[in-house]
Tab-separated table of C-alpha atoms in Angstrom:
chain	number	residue	atom	x	y	z
A	1	ILE	CA	-3.001	30.879	31.632
A	2	VAL	CA	-1.789	31.232	28.070
A	3	GLN	CA	-4.835	29.778	26.374
A	4	ARG	CA	-7.204	32.257	28.043
A	5	TYR	CA	-6.031	34.867	25.505
A	6	ASP	CA	-5.737	35.391	21.752
A	7	ILE	CA	-2.684	37.677	22.079
A	8	LEU	CA	-0.120	37.900	24.899
A	9	LEU	CA	2.857	40.179	25.435
A	10	ILE	CA	5.790	38.457	27.143
A	11	GLU	CA	8.514	40.686	28.540
A	12	GLU	CA	11.895	40.391	30.231
A	13	ILE	CA	13.085	37.513	28.086
A	14	ARG	CA	16.747	37.388	29.098
A	15	ASP	CA	17.706	33.987	27.684
A	16	SER	CA	20.732	34.756	25.498
A	17	SER	CA	20.430	31.472	23.581
A	18	GLY	CA	16.979	32.421	22.290
A	19	LYS	CA	15.678	28.912	22.980
A	20	ALA	CA	13.545	29.448	26.076
A	21	ILE	CA	10.698	31.304	24.382
A	22	TYR	CA	10.441	28.679	21.652
A	23	LYS	CA	10.470	25.938	24.252
A	24	LEU	CA	7.510	27.652	25.929
A	25	LEU	CA	5.741	27.902	22.567
A	26	GLU	CA	6.340	24.223	21.892
A	27	GLU	CA	4.964	23.177	25.271
A	28	VAL	CA	1.877	25.383	24.958
A	29	ASN	CA	1.081	24.036	21.496
A	30	ARG	CA	1.659	20.465	22.560
A	31	LEU	CA	-0.806	20.810	25.416
A	32	GLY	CA	-3.456	22.235	23.142
A	33	GLU	CA	-3.404	19.522	20.481
A	34	ASP	CA	-5.612	16.920	22.199
A	35	GLN	CA	-3.786	14.130	20.382
A	36	PHE	CA	-4.971	11.202	22.489
A	37	GLU	CA	-8.349	9.695	23.263
A	38	ARG	CA	-6.744	8.381	26.469
A	39	GLU	CA	-3.593	10.265	27.473
A	40	PRO	CA	-0.560	8.183	28.500
A	41	PHE	CA	-0.096	7.578	32.227
A	42	VAL	CA	3.524	7.855	33.328
A	43	VAL	CA	5.334	6.566	36.411
A	44	LYS	CA	8.958	6.947	37.483
A	45	PHE	CA	10.271	3.777	39.118
A	46	SER	CA	13.416	2.837	40.996
A	47	ILE	CA	14.251	-0.857	40.557
A	48	SER	CA	16.822	-2.448	42.843
A	49	ASN	CA	19.436	-4.791	41.386
A	50	SER	CA	18.323	-3.920	37.865
A	51	GLY	CA	21.507	-2.307	36.614
A	52	VAL	CA	19.419	0.636	35.489
A	53	GLY	CA	18.308	2.357	38.657
A	54	GLU	CA	15.498	4.694	37.706
A	55	ILE	CA	13.256	4.202	34.688
A	56	ILE	CA	10.214	5.958	33.267
A	57	ILE	CA	7.303	3.832	32.022
A	58	ALA	CA	4.422	5.317	30.035
A	59	GLY	CA	1.296	3.232	29.544
A	60	VAL	CA	-1.115	3.984	26.728
A	61	HIS	CA	-4.193	2.505	25.056
A	62	ILE	CA	-4.268	3.747	21.467
A	63	ASP	CA	-7.575	4.631	19.799
A	64	PRO	CA	-7.903	2.126	16.902
A	65	ASP	CA	-9.750	4.645	14.708
A	66	VAL	CA	-6.729	6.979	14.661
A	67	ALA	CA	-4.008	4.480	15.528
A	68	VAL	CA	-1.346	5.850	13.201
A	69	GLN	CA	-1.787	9.445	14.364
A	70	GLU	CA	-1.704	8.543	18.069
A	71	ILE	CA	1.335	6.282	17.658
A	72	ASP	CA	3.128	9.107	15.836
A	73	ALA	CA	2.285	11.427	18.745
A	74	LEU	CA	4.147	9.115	21.143
A	75	ALA	CA	7.407	10.546	19.812
A	76	SER	CA	6.436	13.876	21.401
A	77	VAL	CA	5.514	12.056	24.609
A	78	HIS	CA	8.991	10.532	24.697
A	79	ASP	CA	10.652	13.927	24.197
A	80	ASP	CA	8.475	15.494	26.883
A	81	LEU	CA	9.376	12.776	29.402
A	82	MET	CA	13.055	13.046	28.594
A	83	ALA	CA	12.959	16.797	29.228
A	84	HIS	CA	10.781	16.469	32.327
A	85	TRP	CA	12.982	13.923	34.113
A	86	ASN	CA	16.311	14.490	32.345
A	87	THR	CA	16.697	10.830	31.381
A	88	ASN	CA	16.292	8.682	28.305
A	89	ASN	CA	15.650	5.450	30.206
A	90	ILE	CA	12.075	5.365	28.962
A	91	ILE	CA	9.639	2.573	28.143
A	92	ILE	CA	6.385	3.223	26.268
A	93	MET	CA	4.045	0.252	26.343
A	94	GLY	CA	0.411	-0.754	25.947
A	95	ASP	CA	-2.185	-1.741	23.364
A	96	PHE	CA	-1.162	0.069	20.188
A	97	GLN	CA	-4.116	-1.300	18.148
A	98	CYS	CA	-1.948	-1.327	15.052
A	99	ARG	CA	-1.533	-4.931	13.954
A	100	LEU	CA	-3.483	-4.457	10.739
A	101	TRP	CA	-1.681	-1.225	9.917
A	102	LEU	CA	1.658	-2.889	10.527
A	103	CYS	CA	0.731	-5.466	7.917
A	104	TYR	CA	1.229	-2.729	5.334
A	105	LYS	CA	4.683	-2.028	6.694
A	106	GLN	CA	5.850	-5.507	7.492
A	107	GLY	CA	4.522	-7.608	4.693
A	108	ILE	CA	1.758	-6.505	2.372
A	109	VAL	CA	2.565	-3.254	0.569
A	110	GLN	CA	6.264	-2.939	1.289
A	111	ARG	CA	7.092	-6.415	0.000
A	112	TYR	CA	6.751	-4.987	-3.486
A	113	ASP	CA	8.084	-2.233	-5.733
A	114	ILE	CA	4.872	-2.114	-7.792
A	115	LEU	CA	1.327	-3.140	-6.823
A	116	LEU	CA	-1.869	-3.146	-8.851
A	117	ILE	CA	-4.978	-2.207	-6.846
A	118	GLU	CA	-8.342	-2.906	-8.465
A	119	GLU	CA	-12.048	-2.422	-7.843
A	120	ILE	CA	-11.674	1.095	-6.429
A	121	ARG	CA	-15.307	2.194	-6.301
A	122	ASP	CA	-14.992	5.271	-4.069
A	123	SER	CA	-16.523	8.045	-6.180
A	124	SER	CA	-14.964	10.781	-4.026
A	125	GLY	CA	-11.459	9.657	-5.023
A	126	LYS	CA	-10.237	10.038	-1.436
A	127	ALA	CA	-9.932	6.417	-0.291
A	128	ILE	CA	-6.911	5.467	-2.396
A	129	TYR	CA	-5.011	8.578	-1.286
A	130	LYS	CA	-5.873	7.835	2.332
A	131	LEU	CA	-4.319	4.396	1.892
A	132	LEU	CA	-1.241	5.983	0.315
A	133	GLU	CA	-0.959	8.448	3.208
A	134	GLU	CA	-1.129	5.691	5.820
A	135	VAL	CA	1.398	3.488	4.010
A	136	ASN	CA	3.865	6.367	3.735
A	137	ARG	CA	3.288	7.388	7.353
A	138	LEU	CA	4.455	3.966	8.479
A	139	GLY	CA	7.526	4.068	6.220
A	140	PRO	CA	10.378	3.676	5.688
A	141	GLU	CA	9.747	3.277	1.948
A	142	VAL	CA	7.873	6.114	0.213
A	143	TYR	CA	5.224	5.204	-2.357
A	144	ASP	CA	3.224	7.089	-4.954
A	145	ILE	CA	0.293	6.124	-7.152
A	146	VAL	CA	-0.853	6.504	-10.728
A	147	LEU	CA	-4.619	6.274	-11.136
A	148	SER	CA	-6.866	5.349	-14.062
A	149	GLU	CA	-10.106	6.941	-15.141
A	150	ARG	CA	-13.371	5.705	-13.626
A	151	LEU	CA	-14.332	2.800	-15.871
A	152	GLY	CA	-17.418	0.700	-16.594
A	153	ARG	CA	-20.456	0.721	-18.839
A	154	THR	CA	-22.947	0.986	-15.976
A	155	SER	CA	-23.306	3.438	-13.105
A	156	SER	CA	-21.052	1.145	-11.038
A	157	LYS	CA	-17.642	2.536	-11.967
A	158	GLU	CA	-14.220	1.253	-10.933
A	159	GLN	CA	-10.661	2.549	-11.062
A	160	TYR	CA	-7.267	0.892	-11.235
A	161	ALA	CA	-4.265	2.198	-9.310
A	162	PHE	CA	-0.612	1.267	-9.500
A	163	MET	CA	1.192	1.942	-6.223
A	164	TYR	CA	4.966	2.063	-6.643
A	165	SER	CA	8.143	2.641	-4.650
A	166	LYS	CA	9.564	6.064	-5.490
A	167	SER	CA	13.123	5.022	-4.662
A	168	ASN	CA	13.162	2.145	-7.158
A	169	VAL	CA	10.546	2.952	-9.774
A	170	LYS	CA	9.754	5.831	-12.123
A	171	VAL	CA	6.596	6.333	-14.158
A	172	LEU	CA	7.540	7.183	-17.738
A	173	ASP	CA	4.123	7.184	-19.379
A	174	GLN	CA	0.544	5.987	-18.941
A	175	TYR	CA	-2.108	4.903	-21.369
A	176	GLN	CA	-5.796	4.103	-21.067
A	177	TYR	CA	-6.320	1.365	-23.641
A	178	HIS	CA	-8.513	2.539	-26.532
A	179	ASP	CA	-11.229	-0.104	-26.613
A	180	ARG	CA	-12.540	0.766	-30.077
A	181	GLU	CA	-14.624	-2.404	-30.384
A	182	ASP	CA	-15.989	-2.136	-26.821
A	183	GLN	CA	-14.596	-5.543	-25.872
A	184	PHE	CA	-14.069	-4.747	-22.187
A	185	GLU	CA	-16.390	-3.770	-19.368
A	186	ARG	CA	-13.378	-2.022	-17.818
A	187	GLU	CA	-10.616	-1.232	-20.309
A	188	PRO	CA	-7.048	-2.133	-19.286
A	189	PHE	CA	-5.001	0.643	-17.702
A	190	VAL	CA	-1.390	0.637	-18.843
A	191	VAL	CA	1.722	2.239	-17.346
A	192	LYS	CA	5.293	2.334	-18.627
A	193	PHE	CA	7.757	2.008	-15.750
A	194	SER	CA	11.510	2.281	-15.368
A	195	ILE	CA	12.800	0.012	-12.591
A	196	SER	CA	16.302	0.471	-11.195
A	197	ASN	CA	18.529	-2.578	-10.700
A	198	SER	CA	15.978	-4.850	-12.370
A	199	GLY	CA	18.041	-6.061	-15.304
A	200	VAL	CA	15.146	-5.101	-17.558
A	201	GLY	CA	15.073	-1.308	-17.535
A	202	GLU	CA	11.711	-0.278	-18.938
A	203	ILE	CA	8.594	-2.452	-18.722
A	204	ILE	CA	4.951	-2.069	-19.642
A	205	ILE	CA	2.312	-3.238	-17.142
A	206	ALA	CA	-1.359	-3.480	-18.076
A	207	GLY	CA	-3.882	-3.915	-15.277
A	208	VAL	CA	-7.301	-5.357	-16.019
A	209	HIS	CA	-10.388	-6.574	-14.142
A	210	ILE	CA	-12.153	-9.065	-16.381
A	211	ASP	CA	-15.969	-9.170	-16.450
A	212	PRO	CA	-16.830	-12.654	-15.110
A	213	ASP	CA	-19.941	-12.904	-17.306
A	214	VAL	CA	-17.823	-12.782	-20.480
A	215	ALA	CA	-14.484	-13.869	-19.048
A	216	VAL	CA	-13.370	-16.038	-21.984
A	217	GLN	CA	-14.091	-13.329	-24.555
A	218	GLU	CA	-12.340	-10.583	-22.569
A	219	ILE	CA	-9.289	-12.740	-21.772
A	220	ASP	CA	-8.956	-13.626	-25.464
A	221	ALA	CA	-9.135	-9.912	-26.305
A	222	LEU	CA	-6.010	-9.354	-24.179
A	223	ALA	CA	-3.930	-10.774	-27.032
A	224	SER	CA	-4.956	-7.737	-29.087
A	225	VAL	CA	-4.117	-5.488	-26.131
A	226	HIS	CA	-0.638	-7.038	-26.006
A	227	ASP	CA	-0.081	-6.419	-29.729
A	228	ASP	CA	-1.353	-2.857	-29.410
A	229	LEU	CA	1.049	-2.115	-26.550
A	230	MET	CA	3.965	-3.689	-28.388
A	231	ALA	CA	3.300	-1.406	-31.369
A	232	HIS	CA	2.586	1.648	-29.206
A	233	TRP	CA	5.859	1.480	-27.244
A	234	ASN	CA	8.018	-0.689	-29.543
A	235	THR	CA	8.821	-3.259	-26.850
A	236	ASN	CA	7.740	-6.767	-25.950
A	237	ASN	CA	8.657	-6.472	-22.253
A	238	ILE	CA	5.014	-6.510	-21.234
A	239	ILE	CA	3.127	-7.727	-18.160
A	240	ILE	CA	-0.652	-8.164	-18.173
A	241	MET	CA	-2.059	-8.720	-14.701
A	242	GLY	CA	-5.179	-8.501	-12.599
A	243	ASP	CA	-8.355	-10.326	-11.683
A	244	PHE	CA	-9.045	-12.428	-14.785
A	245	ASN	CA	-11.883	-14.423	-13.156
A	246	ALA	CA	-10.138	-17.237	-15.022
A	247	ASP	CA	-11.345	-20.284	-13.121
A	248	CYS	CA	-14.201	-22.113	-11.436
A	249	GLY	CA	-17.622	-21.262	-12.893
A	250	TYR	CA	-16.382	-18.519	-15.225
A	251	VAL	CA	-13.740	-20.340	-17.317
A	252	THR	CA	-13.717	-24.123	-17.693
A	253	ASN	CA	-10.512	-26.148	-17.991
A	254	LYS	CA	-11.208	-26.747	-21.684
A	255	GLU	CA	-11.838	-23.049	-22.349
A	256	SER	CA	-8.702	-22.113	-20.424
A	257	ALA	CA	-6.556	-24.497	-22.469
A	258	ASN	CA	-7.823	-22.939	-25.718
A	259	LEU	CA	-7.238	-19.288	-24.803
A	260	GLU	CA	-5.068	-17.277	-27.205
A	261	LEU	CA	-2.885	-16.323	-24.245
A	262	ARG	CA	-1.907	-20.003	-23.857
A	263	ASP	CA	0.476	-19.518	-26.786
A	264	PRO	CA	4.049	-20.296	-25.574
A	265	LYS	CA	5.124	-16.675	-26.094
A	266	TYR	CA	3.040	-15.803	-23.016
A	267	LYS	CA	4.374	-16.974	-19.650
A	268	TRP	CA	1.770	-17.452	-16.895
A	269	LEU	CA	3.477	-16.790	-13.556
A	270	ILE	CA	0.544	-17.807	-11.347
A	271	LYS	CA	-0.144	-21.411	-12.181
A	272	ASP	CA	-3.500	-23.153	-12.384
A	273	GLY	CA	-4.576	-24.554	-9.045
A	274	GLN	CA	-3.209	-21.718	-6.873
A	275	ASP	CA	-5.958	-20.180	-4.741
A	276	THR	CA	-6.007	-16.398	-5.209
A	277	THR	CA	-9.192	-15.762	-3.234
A	278	THR	CA	-9.625	-14.658	0.370
A	279	LYS	CA	-12.726	-16.756	0.924
A	280	SER	CA	-13.251	-20.469	1.477
A	281	SER	CA	-13.438	-21.049	-2.291
A	282	ASP	CA	-10.391	-22.406	-4.139
A	283	CYS	CA	-10.127	-20.555	-7.454
A	284	THR	CA	-7.248	-19.144	-9.504
A	285	TYR	CA	-8.847	-15.868	-10.535
A	286	ASP	CA	-5.841	-13.530	-10.409
A	287	ARG	CA	-3.106	-13.893	-13.021
A	288	ILE	CA	0.201	-12.390	-14.093
A	289	ILE	CA	1.176	-12.961	-17.739
A	290	VAL	CA	4.605	-11.965	-19.037
A	291	THR	CA	6.159	-11.605	-22.490
A	292	GLY	CA	9.586	-10.535	-23.698
A	293	ASP	CA	13.003	-12.189	-23.592
A	294	LYS	CA	14.435	-9.713	-21.066
A	295	LEU	CA	11.573	-10.301	-18.666
A	296	PHE	CA	11.797	-14.072	-19.093
A	297	LYS	CA	15.509	-14.044	-18.251
A	298	ASN	CA	15.046	-11.906	-15.141
A	299	ILE	CA	12.201	-13.848	-13.551
A	300	ILE	CA	13.376	-15.692	-10.446
A	301	PRO	CA	12.208	-19.310	-10.805
A	302	GLY	CA	9.318	-20.075	-8.484
A	303	SER	CA	8.743	-16.425	-7.556
A	304	GLY	CA	5.329	-16.205	-9.225
A	305	ASN	CA	3.359	-17.330	-6.212
A	306	VAL	CA	0.368	-16.205	-4.176
A	307	TYR	CA	1.223	-14.472	-0.891
A	308	TYR	CA	-1.202	-15.654	1.796
A	309	TYR	CA	-0.864	-12.709	4.152
A	310	ASP	CA	-3.865	-13.845	6.173
A	311	GLU	CA	-1.859	-16.880	7.275
A	312	ASP	CA	1.260	-14.821	8.018
A	313	TYR	CA	-0.624	-12.378	10.228
A	314	GLY	CA	-3.297	-14.619	11.665
A	315	LEU	CA	-6.187	-12.654	10.155
A	316	THR	CA	-9.760	-13.875	10.024
A	317	GLU	CA	-11.729	-13.903	6.775
A	318	LYS	CA	-13.645	-10.830	7.979
A	319	GLN	CA	-10.413	-8.928	8.717
A	320	VAL	CA	-8.994	-9.836	5.313
């Protein structure tokens, strides 16, 4: 009836509370949203000897392509059922198709206050913000990102992004490393953070994706990056992290032992021999290197490990 027309006049509204007309508006708009690929099917049951009496059960098969949106819409389904049958004894069940999305909530993103995301090749710039939107939709923690320029000597450009918890972390400054000697395929991207309740206060984190073809040379150049950051911000509380390609065919054991960053003033949190890949190979490519007395004192012993989320969530190599 309502949706046959662009404009309707409704008269004789006598509801003194003023709620009835808005309830009608809400119901009309809800019906017109087409939120589900397959609408929930709802049955009211009476179960003897259950201690409950009557219950409402809604079954639904969520569309995996828009899982987050459809799951969010189930809150409106619940409210509609509660109003329709005047009860809150409601069960919503079915295939929610959200296991991979829940990984963000239950163990991948929200395990951390700060994450470095590398190899962002999406030229439109939309993909990283889509990820941010989905992470924040799942909640409860709210994240934001700080994004580098598109980097690389060739037409194949990449970006770095730091994703951080807004409740615990503040971005104070950012800095695209000035690679005057053109030592890096993708220059380090550096952010100055303030972290509440960390015991450190302000820290500098530099993210880098080392070119595997010249891995030894680029990793050695990170010592100059460290010195540049220390002079730029007058602090030695510095973390350099990312995909160093620092193992297997790219960096030999002998070359690794002779790197400038093997000086004792640099602490390597991810030890040699830890597999940081998602494939069947066993290589320690990704590294976190820390300097500064405050940072050293606040590192929890044994915390610099690789999180194998594929094992935690039973994911295949293809899903990972």
